[in-house]
Coordinates of C-alpha atoms in Angstrom, one line a residue:
X1 CA 147.7 124.9 66.0
X2 CA 148.6 121.5 67.4
X3 CA 148.5 121.5 71.2
X4 CA 149.7 118.6 73.4
X5 CA 149.1 118.4 77.1
X6 CA 151.6 115.8 78.4
X7 CA 150.5 115.5 82.1
X8 CA 147.0 116.9 82.5
X9 CA 145.7 114.6 85.2
X10 CA 146.8 116.5 88.3
X11 CA 145.4 119.8 87.1
X12 CA 142.2 118.2 85.7
X13 CA 141.3 114.6 86.9
X14 CA 137.9 115.1 85.4
X15 CA 136.3 117.9 87.5
X16 CA 137.4 120.8 85.2
X17 CA 136.6 121.8 81.6
X18 CA 139.4 121.9 79.1
X19 CA 137.3 124.2 76.9
X20 CA 139.4 127.4 77.4
X21 CA 142.4 125.6 75.9
X22 CA 140.5 123.5 73.4
X23 CA 139.1 126.6 71.6
X24 CA 142.7 127.6 70.9
X25 CA 143.7 124.7 68.7
X26 CA 143.7 121.0 68.1
X27 CA 144.3 119.6 71.5
X28 CA 145.5 116.1 72.5
X29 CA 145.5 115.4 76.3
X30 CA 147.5 112.7 78.1
X31 CA 147.0 112.1 81.8
X32 CA 150.6 111.2 82.3
X33 CA 153.6 110.8 80.0
X34 CA 156.7 108.6 80.8
X35 CA 160.0 110.0 79.7
X36 CA 160.3 107.6 76.8
X37 CA 156.8 108.7 75.5
X38 CA 157.4 112.4 75.4
X39 CA 159.0 112.8 72.0
X40 CA 156.6 110.5 70.2
X41 CA 153.6 112.3 71.7
X42 CA 154.9 115.9 71.2
X43 CA 156.9 115.6 68.0
X44 CA 154.2 117.3 65.9
X45 CA 153.1 119.8 68.5
X46 CA 153.7 123.6 68.1
X47 CA 152.4 124.0 71.7
X48 CA 153.4 121.7 74.6
X49 CA 151.7 122.1 77.9
X50 CA 153.2 120.4 81.0
X51 CA 153.0 120.5 84.7
X52 CA 155.9 118.4 86.1
X53 CA 157.0 116.5 82.9
X54 CA 160.7 117.2 82.4
X55 CA 161.7 118.8 79.1
X56 CA 165.4 118.5 78.9
X57 CA 167.6 120.0 76.2
X58 CA 168.0 116.6 74.6
X59 CA 164.2 116.2 74.5
X60 CA 163.6 119.7 73.1
X61 CA 166.1 119.0 70.3
X62 CA 163.8 116.3 69.1
X63 CA 160.8 118.6 69.0
X64 CA 161.6 120.8 66.1
X65 CA 158.0 122.1 65.6
X66 CA 157.7 123.4 69.2
X67 CA 157.2 127.1 69.4
X68 CA 155.7 127.4 72.9
X69 CA 155.9 125.6 76.2
X70 CA 153.3 126.5 78.8
X71 CA 154.1 125.3 82.3
X72 CA 150.8 124.6 84.1
X73 CA 152.4 125.7 87.4
X74 CA 154.6 128.4 88.9
X75 CA 157.8 126.4 89.2
X76 CA 159.6 125.8 85.9
X77 CA 162.8 124.0 86.9
X78 CA 161.6 121.0 84.9
X79 CA 162.3 122.9 81.7
X80 CA 165.8 123.5 80.2
X81 CA 165.2 127.2 79.8
X82 CA 168.5 127.8 78.0
X83 CA 167.9 125.1 75.5
X84 CA 164.4 126.4 74.9
X85 CA 165.8 129.9 74.3
X86 CA 168.3 128.7 71.8
X87 CA 165.6 126.9 69.9
X88 CA 163.4 130.0 69.9
X89 CA 160.8 128.4 72.1
X90 CA 158.8 130.7 74.3
X91 CA 158.2 129.4 77.8
X92 CA 155.6 130.7 80.2
X93 CA 154.4 129.9 83.7
X94 CA 151.5 130.8 85.9
X95 CA 151.8 132.8 89.1
X96 CA 149.5 133.7 92.0
X97 CA 146.6 131.3 91.0
X98 CA 146.4 129.9 94.5
X99 CA 147.7 132.1 97.4
X100 CA 144.5 131.7 99.3
X101 CA 144.5 127.9 98.9
X102 CA 148.1 127.5 99.9
X103 CA 147.7 129.8 102.9
X104 CA 144.6 127.7 103.9
X105 CA 146.6 124.5 103.8
X106 CA 149.4 126.2 105.8
X107 CA 146.9 126.7 108.7
X108 CA 145.3 123.3 108.1
X109 CA 148.7 121.8 108.9
X110 CA 149.3 124.1 111.9
X111 CA 145.8 123.3 113.3
X112 CA 146.4 119.6 112.8
X113 CA 149.4 119.9 115.0
X114 CA 148.1 122.2 117.8
X115 CA 144.6 120.8 118.0
X116 CA 145.1 117.1 116.9
X117 CA 141.5 117.0 115.6
X118 CA 142.1 113.7 113.7
X119 CA 143.6 112.1 116.7
X120 CA 140.7 113.0 118.9
X121 CA 138.1 112.1 116.3
X122 CA 139.6 108.7 115.8
X123 CA 139.7 108.2 119.6
X124 CA 136.0 109.0 119.8
X125 CA 135.1 106.5 117.1
X126 CA 137.3 103.9 118.8
X127 CA 134.9 104.2 121.8
X128 CA 137.1 106.2 124.1
X129 CA 134.6 108.9 124.8
X130 CA 131.8 106.4 125.5
X131 CA 134.1 104.7 128.0
X132 CA 135.4 107.9 129.6
X133 CA 134.8 108.6 133.3
X134 CA 134.7 112.3 132.5
X135 CA 132.6 114.5 130.3
X136 CA 135.8 115.3 128.2
X137 CA 139.4 114.2 127.8
X138 CA 142.3 115.0 125.6
X139 CA 144.9 112.6 124.2
X140 CA 147.6 115.2 123.6
X141 CA 148.4 118.7 124.8
X142 CA 146.4 121.4 123.1
X143 CA 147.9 124.8 122.2
X144 CA 146.3 128.2 121.7
X145 CA 147.8 130.2 118.8
X146 CA 146.8 133.6 120.1
X147 CA 149.9 135.4 121.5
X148 CA 152.3 133.0 119.7
X149 CA 154.9 134.3 117.2
X150 CA 154.8 133.1 113.6
X151 CA 158.0 133.7 111.6
X152 CA 157.6 133.8 107.8
X153 CA 160.5 133.2 105.6
X154 CA 159.3 134.9 102.4
X155 CA 156.5 137.5 102.2
X156 CA 155.2 137.3 98.7
X157 CA 151.6 136.6 97.6
X158 CA 151.3 133.5 99.8
X159 CA 153.3 134.7 102.7
X160 CA 151.2 137.9 102.9
X161 CA 148.0 135.8 103.0
X162 CA 149.4 133.7 105.8
X163 CA 150.3 136.9 107.7
X164 CA 146.7 138.0 107.5
X165 CA 145.3 134.7 108.8
X166 CA 147.9 134.6 111.5
X167 CA 146.9 138.1 112.6
X168 CA 143.2 137.0 112.8
X169 CA 144.3 134.3 115.1
X170 CA 145.9 136.9 117.4
X171 CA 149.5 135.8 116.5
X172 CA 152.5 138.2 116.3
X173 CA 153.8 138.1 112.8
X174 CA 157.5 138.6 112.0
X175 CA 159.1 138.0 108.6
X176 CA 162.3 137.8 106.8
X177 CA 162.6 138.8 103.1
X178 CA 165.8 139.3 101.2
X179 CA 164.6 142.7 100.1
X180 CA 162.3 143.9 102.9
X181 CA 159.1 145.7 102.1
X182 CA 157.2 147.6 104.9
X183 CA 154.0 145.6 105.5
X184 CA 151.2 146.6 107.9
X185 CA 151.1 144.2 110.9
X186 CA 154.4 142.5 110.1
X187 CA 157.7 143.2 111.8
X188 CA 160.6 142.6 109.4
X189 CA 163.5 140.9 111.2
X190 CA 166.8 139.2 110.3
X191 CA 166.8 135.5 109.4
X192 CA 168.6 134.7 112.7
X193 CA 165.8 136.4 114.6
X194 CA 163.2 134.3 112.7
X195 CA 164.8 131.2 114.1
X196 CA 165.3 132.5 117.6
X197 CA 161.9 134.3 118.2
X198 CA 159.4 132.1 116.3
X199 CA 157.0 129.6 117.9
X200 CA 156.0 128.7 114.3
X201 CA 158.2 129.1 111.2
X202 CA 156.4 128.9 107.8
X203 CA 158.3 128.7 104.5
X204 CA 157.1 130.8 101.6
X205 CA 160.3 131.7 99.8
X206 CA 161.5 130.6 96.3
X207 CA 164.0 127.8 96.1
X208 CA 167.4 129.4 95.4
X209 CA 171.0 128.5 96.2
X210 CA 170.6 130.8 99.2
X211 CA 167.4 129.2 100.5
X212 CA 168.1 125.5 99.7
X213 CA 168.1 123.5 103.0
X214 CA 167.6 126.7 105.0
X215 CA 166.0 124.4 107.6
X216 CA 169.1 122.6 108.7
X217 CA 170.9 121.4 111.8
X218 CA 172.5 124.8 112.5
X219 CA 169.3 126.8 112.2
X220 CA 167.1 124.2 114.0
X221 CA 169.5 124.4 117.0
X222 CA 168.5 128.1 117.3
X223 CA 164.8 127.4 117.7
X224 CA 162.6 127.0 120.7
X225 CA 162.1 123.5 121.9
X226 CA 158.3 123.9 121.4
X227 CA 158.6 125.4 117.9
X228 CA 156.8 124.1 114.8
X229 CA 158.1 124.1 111.2
X230 CA 155.7 124.4 108.3
X231 CA 156.5 124.0 104.6
X232 CA 154.0 124.5 101.8
X233 CA 156.7 125.9 99.5
X234 CA 159.4 123.7 98.1
X235 CA 160.7 120.4 99.5
X236 CA 164.4 121.2 99.2
X237 CA 164.1 124.2 101.5
X238 CA 164.5 121.5 104.2
X239 CA 167.4 119.2 105.0
X240 CA 165.2 116.3 105.6
X241 CA 167.6 114.2 107.8
X242 CA 168.4 117.2 109.9
X243 CA 164.7 117.9 110.5
X244 CA 164.0 114.3 111.3
X245 CA 166.8 114.3 113.8
X246 CA 165.5 117.5 115.4
X247 CA 162.0 115.9 115.8
X248 CA 163.4 112.7 117.2
X249 CA 165.6 114.4 119.8
X250 CA 163.2 117.1 120.8
X251 CA 165.1 120.1 119.4
X252 CA 161.7 121.3 118.1
X253 CA 158.2 120.0 118.7
X254 CA 156.6 119.3 115.4
X255 CA 156.5 119.8 111.6
X256 CA 153.7 120.2 109.1
X257 CA 154.8 119.5 105.5
X258 CA 153.0 119.6 102.1
X259 CA 156.1 119.1 100.1
X260 CA 159.2 116.9 100.1
X261 CA 162.5 117.0 98.3
X262 CA 161.5 114.1 95.9
X263 CA 157.9 113.7 94.9
X264 CA 156.5 111.0 95.2
X265 CA 158.9 110.4 98.1
X266 CA 161.1 107.3 98.1
X267 CA 160.3 104.8 100.8
X268 CA 163.5 105.6 102.7
X269 CA 162.7 109.3 103.2
X270 CA 163.5 109.8 106.9
X271 CA 160.6 112.1 107.4
X272 CA 158.1 109.3 106.7
X273 CA 159.1 107.8 110.1
X274 CA 159.6 111.1 112.0
X275 CA 157.6 111.7 115.2
X276 CA 155.2 114.6 115.5
X277 CA 155.3 115.2 111.7
X278 CA 152.2 115.8 109.6
X279 CA 152.7 115.3 105.8
X280 CA 150.2 115.9 103.0
X281 CA 150.9 114.9 99.4
X282 CA 151.5 118.3 97.8
X283 CA 147.8 119.3 97.8
X284 CA 148.0 123.0 99.0
X285 CA 147.6 124.2 95.4
X286 CA 144.9 121.6 94.5
X287 CA 141.6 123.1 95.6
X288 CA 138.9 123.1 92.9
X289 CA 138.9 126.9 92.7
X290 CA 142.7 127.2 92.5
X291 CA 142.9 124.6 89.7
X292 CA 140.0 126.3 87.9
X293 CA 141.9 129.6 88.0
X294 CA 145.1 127.8 86.9
X295 CA 143.5 126.2 83.9
X296 CA 142.1 129.6 82.8
X297 CA 145.4 131.3 83.3
X298 CA 147.2 128.6 81.2
X299 CA 144.7 129.3 78.4
X300 CA 145.2 133.1 78.8
X301 CA 149.0 132.7 78.5
X302 CA 148.6 130.7 75.3
X303 CA 146.1 133.1 73.8
X304 CA 148.4 136.0 74.5
X305 CA 151.2 134.2 72.8
X306 CA 149.0 133.4 69.8
X307 CA 148.2 137.1 69.5
X308 CA 151.8 138.1 69.5
X309 CA 151.8 139.6 73.0
X310 CA 153.2 136.9 75.3
X311 CA 152.9 137.3 79.1
X312 CA 154.5 135.6 82.0
X313 CA 157.5 134.6 79.9
X314 CA 160.4 132.9 81.6
X315 CA 162.3 132.3 78.4

């Protein structure tokens, strides 16, 4: 079976072993594939594995041998699912390979905001502590998380992990979920109450028509002036100009983001010049351990397909 991996670099830049996939067929791996390279590279493949490469209906029509597309991620909006279905191509994705890693990054962003470790470390290395008249100093206000309220929009695998960590910090945890499920230590509330009560709002919901730009001018106006917005979910959950305006005019205090609406961002993205905004380049999923699990789960999906018992099918 001919297997082509069109954009393998982000999953495996060299620190993982492709062996679980290589044992399943004749594998060709490309670090990256430009749009105009996809058809030529995949035209003889029965199996196409992608992370973020876009496989449109037009492209799929030029891949007559394709029987299976394995998305090496959870999101699959880069695949024309309807076109794949019409061609009889099975499409699978990978879920829940990194809840612990994403939850960890969520708190890395939050702690970067409330403790400003990097700011103070840079100050020390710049000589400020050596020159200080006092035994200690702080360049920014420091905030204790204990007793604060964190509001989670979404309470799936990742949101539940975040809830546990928040509880360990002594935070009150409230959550909004379209279909509420009783959860120990979490108070389920309305979306409006999330915005009004929370000192920290963290986004862990899927991107749908209902949740697109859920962080917008109207909802930001409901929030406390000292509140923090965190997003390790999907970039389009936030109206980026509205959040930038809210940070500039003090409607809220800060934001910590691992995702943006377009990735890589365009130079004119307003959040790149927003005050009190910490941005990381979509790395919450990218711990060594999470990527190792992801690679194995991609292989497991393909092996199940080959045995005639496909799992995690989205088409």
